[in-house]
Amino acid sequence: MPLSRPPTSSTEGPEPNPRELDVRPLLKAGQEPFEVIMAAVDALAPGQSLRLVASFRPVPLFSVMARRGYAAADHALGDGDWEVLFSPHAEVRTDEALAVGSSPAAAAWADPIEALDLRELDPPEPMIRILEALEDLQPGDVLFALLAREPVFLFPELTTRAHEWAGNFEAQGGTYRLLVRRGGSPRE
């Protein structure tokens, strides 16, 4: 069964340089940077990424950007500062088979509400990030992740937590794409 609706950060042709936005001065001045960030996103060229620098890890922004079609790749800069690269993802169609253990119902799941690009992280960090992100979702919500390798140790953890998953390598074979549908009870 094909993995029918996974987004990916790939684009056709050369990608424009990322737009840079450092919101630390706004935060230091006690100002809310959300409107500035959204204005920057609205001004991006097709296929262009946004490199955001903030004085904290802007986790709530990940979901907002995922709904707008951007995957997030973040890393700590030190002293509490974080850099996040929000990259546009595009629809990909593939005829590749899903990995053994994938949910056969994945093609009918809702679109992901959160997308994570974890290809730059070494194990077990991708597994930790995915499990943490799932804690913030509601049952039935779908998360999409790009990984550098097949997360074989993550699959039993997902099953134990009653989450469903579907995954496979992209056609070029270098990136593993994973959809996870949150199971369990609603958070209180």
PDB file of C-alpha atoms in Angstrom:
ATOM      1  CA  MET A   1       0.000   0.000   0.000  1.00  0.00           C
ATOM      2  CA  PRO A   2       1.448   3.390  -0.903  1.00  0.00           C
ATOM      3  CA  LEU A   3       2.137   6.039   1.683  1.00  0.00           C
ATOM      4  CA  SER A   4      -0.162   8.447  -0.070  1.00  0.00           C
ATOM      5  CA  ARG A   5       0.049  11.835   1.620  1.00  0.00           C
ATOM      6  CA  PRO A   6       3.357  12.316   3.398  1.00  0.00           C
ATOM      7  CA  PRO A   7       4.861  15.745   3.055  1.00  0.00           C
ATOM      8  CA  THR A   8       8.571  16.139   2.474  1.00  0.00           C
ATOM      9  CA  SER A   9      10.956  19.018   2.363  1.00  0.00           C
ATOM     10  CA  SER A  10      12.003  18.305  -1.202  1.00  0.00           C
ATOM     11  CA  THR A  11      11.261  20.849  -3.895  1.00  0.00           C
ATOM     12  CA  GLU A  12      11.949  21.032  -7.585  1.00  0.00           C
ATOM     13  CA  GLY A  13      14.748  23.227  -8.807  1.00  0.00           C
ATOM     14  CA  PRO A  14      17.112  25.323  -6.725  1.00  0.00           C
ATOM     15  CA  GLU A  15      15.732  26.430  -3.379  1.00  0.00           C
ATOM     16  CA  PRO A  16      15.861  30.127  -2.480  1.00  0.00           C
ATOM     17  CA  ASN A  17      18.072  30.991   0.472  1.00  0.00           C
ATOM     18  CA  PRO A  18      16.209  30.845   3.783  1.00  0.00           C
ATOM     19  CA  ARG A  19      14.821  34.090   5.101  1.00  0.00           C
ATOM     20  CA  GLU A  20      16.424  34.975   8.425  1.00  0.00           C
ATOM     21  CA  LEU A  21      14.351  36.201  11.352  1.00  0.00           C
ATOM     22  CA  ASP A  22      15.792  36.777  14.825  1.00  0.00           C
ATOM     23  CA  VAL A  23      13.001  37.498  17.301  1.00  0.00           C
ATOM     24  CA  ARG A  24      15.246  37.640  20.373  1.00  0.00           C
ATOM     25  CA  PRO A  25      15.254  41.483  20.435  1.00  0.00           C
ATOM     26  CA  LEU A  26      11.430  41.507  20.402  1.00  0.00           C
ATOM     27  CA  LEU A  27      11.251  38.928  23.181  1.00  0.00           C
ATOM     28  CA  LYS A  28      13.847  40.818  25.224  1.00  0.00           C
ATOM     29  CA  ALA A  29      11.712  43.953  24.866  1.00  0.00           C
ATOM     30  CA  GLY A  30       8.686  42.030  26.149  1.00  0.00           C
ATOM     31  CA  GLN A  31       6.916  42.019  22.770  1.00  0.00           C
ATOM     32  CA  GLU A  32       4.990  39.086  21.295  1.00  0.00           C
ATOM     33  CA  PRO A  33       6.706  38.035  18.011  1.00  0.00           C
ATOM     34  CA  PHE A  34       3.910  35.884  16.570  1.00  0.00           C
ATOM     35  CA  GLU A  35       2.573  38.520  14.152  1.00  0.00           C
ATOM     36  CA  VAL A  36       6.084  39.329  12.950  1.00  0.00           C
ATOM     37  CA  ILE A  37       6.766  35.646  12.335  1.00  0.00           C
ATOM     38  CA  MET A  38       3.509  35.180  10.408  1.00  0.00           C
ATOM     39  CA  ALA A  39       4.260  38.275   8.314  1.00  0.00           C
ATOM     40  CA  ALA A  40       7.679  36.820   7.505  1.00  0.00           C
ATOM     41  CA  VAL A  41       6.076  33.523   6.502  1.00  0.00           C
ATOM     42  CA  ASP A  42       3.570  35.322   4.281  1.00  0.00           C
ATOM     43  CA  ALA A  43       6.461  37.116   2.556  1.00  0.00           C
ATOM     44  CA  LEU A  44       8.386  33.922   1.740  1.00  0.00           C
ATOM     45  CA  ALA A  45       8.974  33.092  -1.907  1.00  0.00           C
ATOM     46  CA  PRO A  46       7.656  29.737  -3.190  1.00  0.00           C
ATOM     47  CA  GLY A  47       9.907  26.992  -1.851  1.00  0.00           C
ATOM     48  CA  GLN A  48      11.712  29.348   0.518  1.00  0.00           C
ATOM     49  CA  SER A  49      12.437  28.366   4.121  1.00  0.00           C
ATOM     50  CA  LEU A  50      12.392  30.510   7.234  1.00  0.00           C
ATOM     51  CA  ARG A  51      15.314  30.397   9.661  1.00  0.00           C
ATOM     52  CA  LEU A  52      13.956  31.581  13.002  1.00  0.00           C
ATOM     53  CA  VAL A  53      16.145  32.381  16.006  1.00  0.00           C
ATOM     54  CA  ALA A  54      14.441  32.700  19.380  1.00  0.00           C
ATOM     55  CA  SER A  55      15.400  32.790  23.033  1.00  0.00           C
ATOM     56  CA  PHE A  56      13.404  29.593  23.670  1.00  0.00           C
ATOM     57  CA  ARG A  57      12.311  26.488  21.744  1.00  0.00           C
ATOM     58  CA  PRO A  58       9.065  27.646  20.094  1.00  0.00           C
ATOM     59  CA  VAL A  59       7.201  24.337  20.322  1.00  0.00           C
ATOM     60  CA  PRO A  60       3.661  25.768  19.870  1.00  0.00           C
ATOM     61  CA  LEU A  61       4.811  27.351  16.613  1.00  0.00           C
ATOM     62  CA  PHE A  62       5.657  23.927  15.183  1.00  0.00           C
ATOM     63  CA  SER A  63       1.978  22.967  14.928  1.00  0.00           C
ATOM     64  CA  VAL A  64       1.021  26.348  13.504  1.00  0.00           C
ATOM     65  CA  MET A  65       3.694  26.053  10.833  1.00  0.00           C
ATOM     66  CA  ALA A  66       2.818  22.413  10.122  1.00  0.00           C
ATOM     67  CA  ARG A  67      -0.745  23.491   9.336  1.00  0.00           C
ATOM     68  CA  ARG A  68       0.702  26.097   6.978  1.00  0.00           C
ATOM     69  CA  GLY A  69       2.788  23.431   5.222  1.00  0.00           C
ATOM     70  CA  TYR A  70       6.202  23.741   6.879  1.00  0.00           C
ATOM     71  CA  ALA A  71       8.335  21.080   8.554  1.00  0.00           C
ATOM     72  CA  ALA A  72      10.512  22.122  11.486  1.00  0.00           C
ATOM     73  CA  ALA A  73      14.151  21.247  12.171  1.00  0.00           C
ATOM     74  CA  ASP A  74      15.474  22.770  15.359  1.00  0.00           C
ATOM     75  CA  HIS A  75      18.617  22.780  17.430  1.00  0.00           C
ATOM     76  CA  ALA A  76      19.883  24.564  20.518  1.00  0.00           C
ATOM     77  CA  LEU A  77      22.341  27.413  20.027  1.00  0.00           C
ATOM     78  CA  GLY A  78      23.326  27.625  23.684  1.00  0.00           C
ATOM     79  CA  ASP A  79      22.356  29.957  26.514  1.00  0.00           C
ATOM     80  CA  GLY A  80      18.714  28.976  25.990  1.00  0.00           C
ATOM     81  CA  ASP A  81      18.597  30.205  22.381  1.00  0.00           C
ATOM     82  CA  TRP A  82      17.189  28.031  19.606  1.00  0.00           C
ATOM     83  CA  GLU A  83      17.381  28.028  15.819  1.00  0.00           C
ATOM     84  CA  VAL A  84      14.493  26.532  13.849  1.00  0.00           C
ATOM     85  CA  LEU A  85      14.466  26.024  10.101  1.00  0.00           C
ATOM     86  CA  PHE A  86      10.903  25.876   8.790  1.00  0.00           C
ATOM     87  CA  SER A  87      10.988  24.302   5.343  1.00  0.00           C
ATOM     88  CA  PRO A  88       8.011  23.964   3.001  1.00  0.00           C
ATOM     89  CA  HIS A  89       6.925  20.465   2.267  1.00  0.00           C
ATOM     90  CA  ALA A  90       5.248  19.286  -0.896  1.00  0.00           C
ATOM     91  CA  GLU A  91       2.961  16.463  -1.770  1.00  0.00           C
ATOM     92  CA  VAL A  92       4.782  13.319  -2.760  1.00  0.00           C
ATOM     93  CA  ARG A  93       3.309  10.344  -4.474  1.00  0.00           C
ATOM     94  CA  THR A  94       5.005   7.006  -4.226  1.00  0.00           C
ATOM     95  CA  ASP A  95       4.306   3.469  -5.205  1.00  0.00           C
ATOM     96  CA  GLU A  96       6.678   2.089  -2.617  1.00  0.00           C
ATOM     97  CA  ALA A  97       5.379  -0.495  -0.176  1.00  0.00           C
ATOM     98  CA  LEU A  98       4.920   0.361   3.478  1.00  0.00           C
ATOM     99  CA  ALA A  99       7.207  -1.186   6.063  1.00  0.00           C
ATOM    100  CA  VAL A 100       6.091  -4.341   7.843  1.00  0.00           C
ATOM    101  CA  GLY A 101       3.891  -3.373  10.791  1.00  0.00           C
ATOM    102  CA  SER A 102       2.476  -0.266   9.112  1.00  0.00           C
ATOM    103  CA  SER A 103      -1.204   0.402   9.636  1.00  0.00           C
ATOM    104  CA  PRO A 104      -3.180  -0.518   6.503  1.00  0.00           C
ATOM    105  CA  ALA A 105      -5.612   2.307   7.329  1.00  0.00           C
ATOM    106  CA  ALA A 106      -2.955   5.040   6.988  1.00  0.00           C
ATOM    107  CA  ALA A 107      -4.227   6.158   3.586  1.00  0.00           C
ATOM    108  CA  ALA A 108      -7.498   7.253   5.218  1.00  0.00           C
ATOM    109  CA  TRP A 109      -5.919   9.237   8.076  1.00  0.00           C
ATOM    110  CA  ALA A 110      -6.341  12.988   8.326  1.00  0.00           C
ATOM    111  CA  ASP A 111      -3.542  15.242   7.165  1.00  0.00           C
ATOM    112  CA  PRO A 112      -0.685  15.599   9.668  1.00  0.00           C
ATOM    113  CA  ILE A 113      -1.038  18.516  12.049  1.00  0.00           C
ATOM    114  CA  GLU A 114       2.617  18.407  12.999  1.00  0.00           C
ATOM    115  CA  ALA A 115       5.681  17.735  10.867  1.00  0.00           C
ATOM    116  CA  LEU A 116       9.177  17.117  12.211  1.00  0.00           C
ATOM    117  CA  ASP A 117      12.416  16.986  10.253  1.00  0.00           C
ATOM    118  CA  LEU A 118      14.683  14.863  12.471  1.00  0.00           C
ATOM    119  CA  ARG A 119      17.211  13.763   9.861  1.00  0.00           C
ATOM    120  CA  GLU A 120      20.070  15.661  11.499  1.00  0.00           C
ATOM    121  CA  LEU A 121      19.635  14.033  14.906  1.00  0.00           C
ATOM    122  CA  ASP A 122      21.375  10.913  16.181  1.00  0.00           C
ATOM    123  CA  PRO A 123      19.497   8.145  18.009  1.00  0.00           C
ATOM    124  CA  PRO A 124      17.754   8.126  20.388  1.00  0.00           C
ATOM    125  CA  GLU A 125      16.890  11.842  19.960  1.00  0.00           C
ATOM    126  CA  PRO A 126      14.418  11.324  17.037  1.00  0.00           C
ATOM    127  CA  MET A 127      12.512   8.738  19.067  1.00  0.00           C
ATOM    128  CA  ILE A 128      12.421  11.029  22.085  1.00  0.00           C
ATOM    129  CA  ARG A 129      11.214  13.984  19.995  1.00  0.00           C
ATOM    130  CA  ILE A 130       8.453  11.945  18.363  1.00  0.00           C
ATOM    131  CA  LEU A 131       7.208  10.518  21.644  1.00  0.00           C
ATOM    132  CA  GLU A 132       7.260  13.986  23.245  1.00  0.00           C
ATOM    133  CA  ALA A 133       5.397  15.517  20.305  1.00  0.00           C
ATOM    134  CA  LEU A 134       2.728  12.809  20.486  1.00  0.00           C
ATOM    135  CA  GLU A 135       2.074  13.723  24.111  1.00  0.00           C
ATOM    136  CA  ASP A 136       0.887  17.162  22.939  1.00  0.00           C
ATOM    137  CA  LEU A 137      -1.547  15.753  20.353  1.00  0.00           C
ATOM    138  CA  GLN A 138      -5.110  14.534  20.757  1.00  0.00           C
ATOM    139  CA  PRO A 139      -6.221  10.982  19.896  1.00  0.00           C
ATOM    140  CA  GLY A 140      -6.620  10.708  16.136  1.00  0.00           C
ATOM    141  CA  ASP A 141      -4.151  13.507  15.379  1.00  0.00           C
ATOM    142  CA  VAL A 142      -1.432  12.598  12.903  1.00  0.00           C
ATOM    143  CA  LEU A 143       2.242  13.476  13.080  1.00  0.00           C
ATOM    144  CA  PHE A 144       4.680  13.261  10.180  1.00  0.00           C
ATOM    145  CA  ALA A 145       8.431  12.858  10.594  1.00  0.00           C
ATOM    146  CA  LEU A 146      11.450  12.666   8.320  1.00  0.00           C
ATOM    147  CA  LEU A 147      14.240  10.449   9.667  1.00  0.00           C
ATOM    148  CA  ALA A 148      17.734   9.486   8.568  1.00  0.00           C
ATOM    149  CA  ARG A 149      17.051   5.803   9.263  1.00  0.00           C
ATOM    150  CA  GLU A 150      14.223   3.388   9.942  1.00  0.00           C
ATOM    151  CA  PRO A 151      13.213   3.838  13.617  1.00  0.00           C
ATOM    152  CA  VAL A 152      13.106   0.165  14.530  1.00  0.00           C
ATOM    153  CA  PHE A 153      13.252   0.845  18.286  1.00  0.00           C
ATOM    154  CA  LEU A 154      10.443   3.384  18.071  1.00  0.00           C
ATOM    155  CA  PHE A 155       7.888   0.977  16.611  1.00  0.00           C
ATOM    156  CA  PRO A 156       7.444  -1.148  19.789  1.00  0.00           C
ATOM    157  CA  GLU A 157       7.134   2.051  21.836  1.00  0.00           C
ATOM    158  CA  LEU A 158       4.374   3.295  19.555  1.00  0.00           C
ATOM    159  CA  THR A 159       2.550  -0.005  19.797  1.00  0.00           C
ATOM    160  CA  THR A 160       2.847  -0.044  23.604  1.00  0.00           C
ATOM    161  CA  ARG A 161       1.287   3.442  23.725  1.00  0.00           C
ATOM    162  CA  ALA A 162      -1.562   2.364  21.385  1.00  0.00           C
ATOM    163  CA  HIS A 163      -0.402   4.627  18.544  1.00  0.00           C
ATOM    164  CA  GLU A 164      -0.633   3.520  14.911  1.00  0.00           C
ATOM    165  CA  TRP A 165       2.112   4.160  12.401  1.00  0.00           C
ATOM    166  CA  ALA A 166       2.986   3.759   8.727  1.00  0.00           C
ATOM    167  CA  GLY A 167       6.342   4.363   7.155  1.00  0.00           C
ATOM    168  CA  ASN A 168       8.732   3.711   4.316  1.00  0.00           C
ATOM    169  CA  PHE A 169      11.832   5.062   2.647  1.00  0.00           C
ATOM    170  CA  GLU A 170      11.401   7.703  -0.027  1.00  0.00           C
ATOM    171  CA  ALA A 171      12.152   6.593  -3.565  1.00  0.00           C
ATOM    172  CA  GLN A 172      15.799   7.739  -3.378  1.00  0.00           C
ATOM    173  CA  GLY A 173      16.223   5.654  -0.207  1.00  0.00           C
ATOM    174  CA  GLY A 174      17.963   8.272   1.928  1.00  0.00           C
ATOM    175  CA  THR A 175      15.077   9.438   4.069  1.00  0.00           C
ATOM    176  CA  TYR A 176      12.593   7.443   6.089  1.00  0.00           C
ATOM    177  CA  ARG A 177       9.089   8.942   6.187  1.00  0.00           C
ATOM    178  CA  LEU A 178       6.889   8.159   9.144  1.00  0.00           C
ATOM    179  CA  LEU A 179       3.252   8.897   9.862  1.00  0.00           C
ATOM    180  CA  VAL A 180       2.030   8.332  13.420  1.00  0.00           C
ATOM    181  CA  ARG A 181      -1.621   8.522  14.419  1.00  0.00           C
ATOM    182  CA  ARG A 182      -2.012   9.200  18.118  1.00  0.00           C
ATOM    183  CA  GLY A 183      -4.014   6.630  20.020  1.00  0.00           C
ATOM    184  CA  GLY A 184      -5.112   6.473  23.614  1.00  0.00           C
ATOM    185  CA  SER A 185      -7.366   8.685  25.681  1.00  0.00           C
ATOM    186  CA  PRO A 186      -7.667  12.472  25.407  1.00  0.00           C
ATOM    187  CA  ARG A 187      -5.282  14.432  27.591  1.00  0.00           C
ATOM    188  CA  GLU A 188      -6.784  16.066  30.654  1.00  0.00           C
TER     189      GLU A 188
END
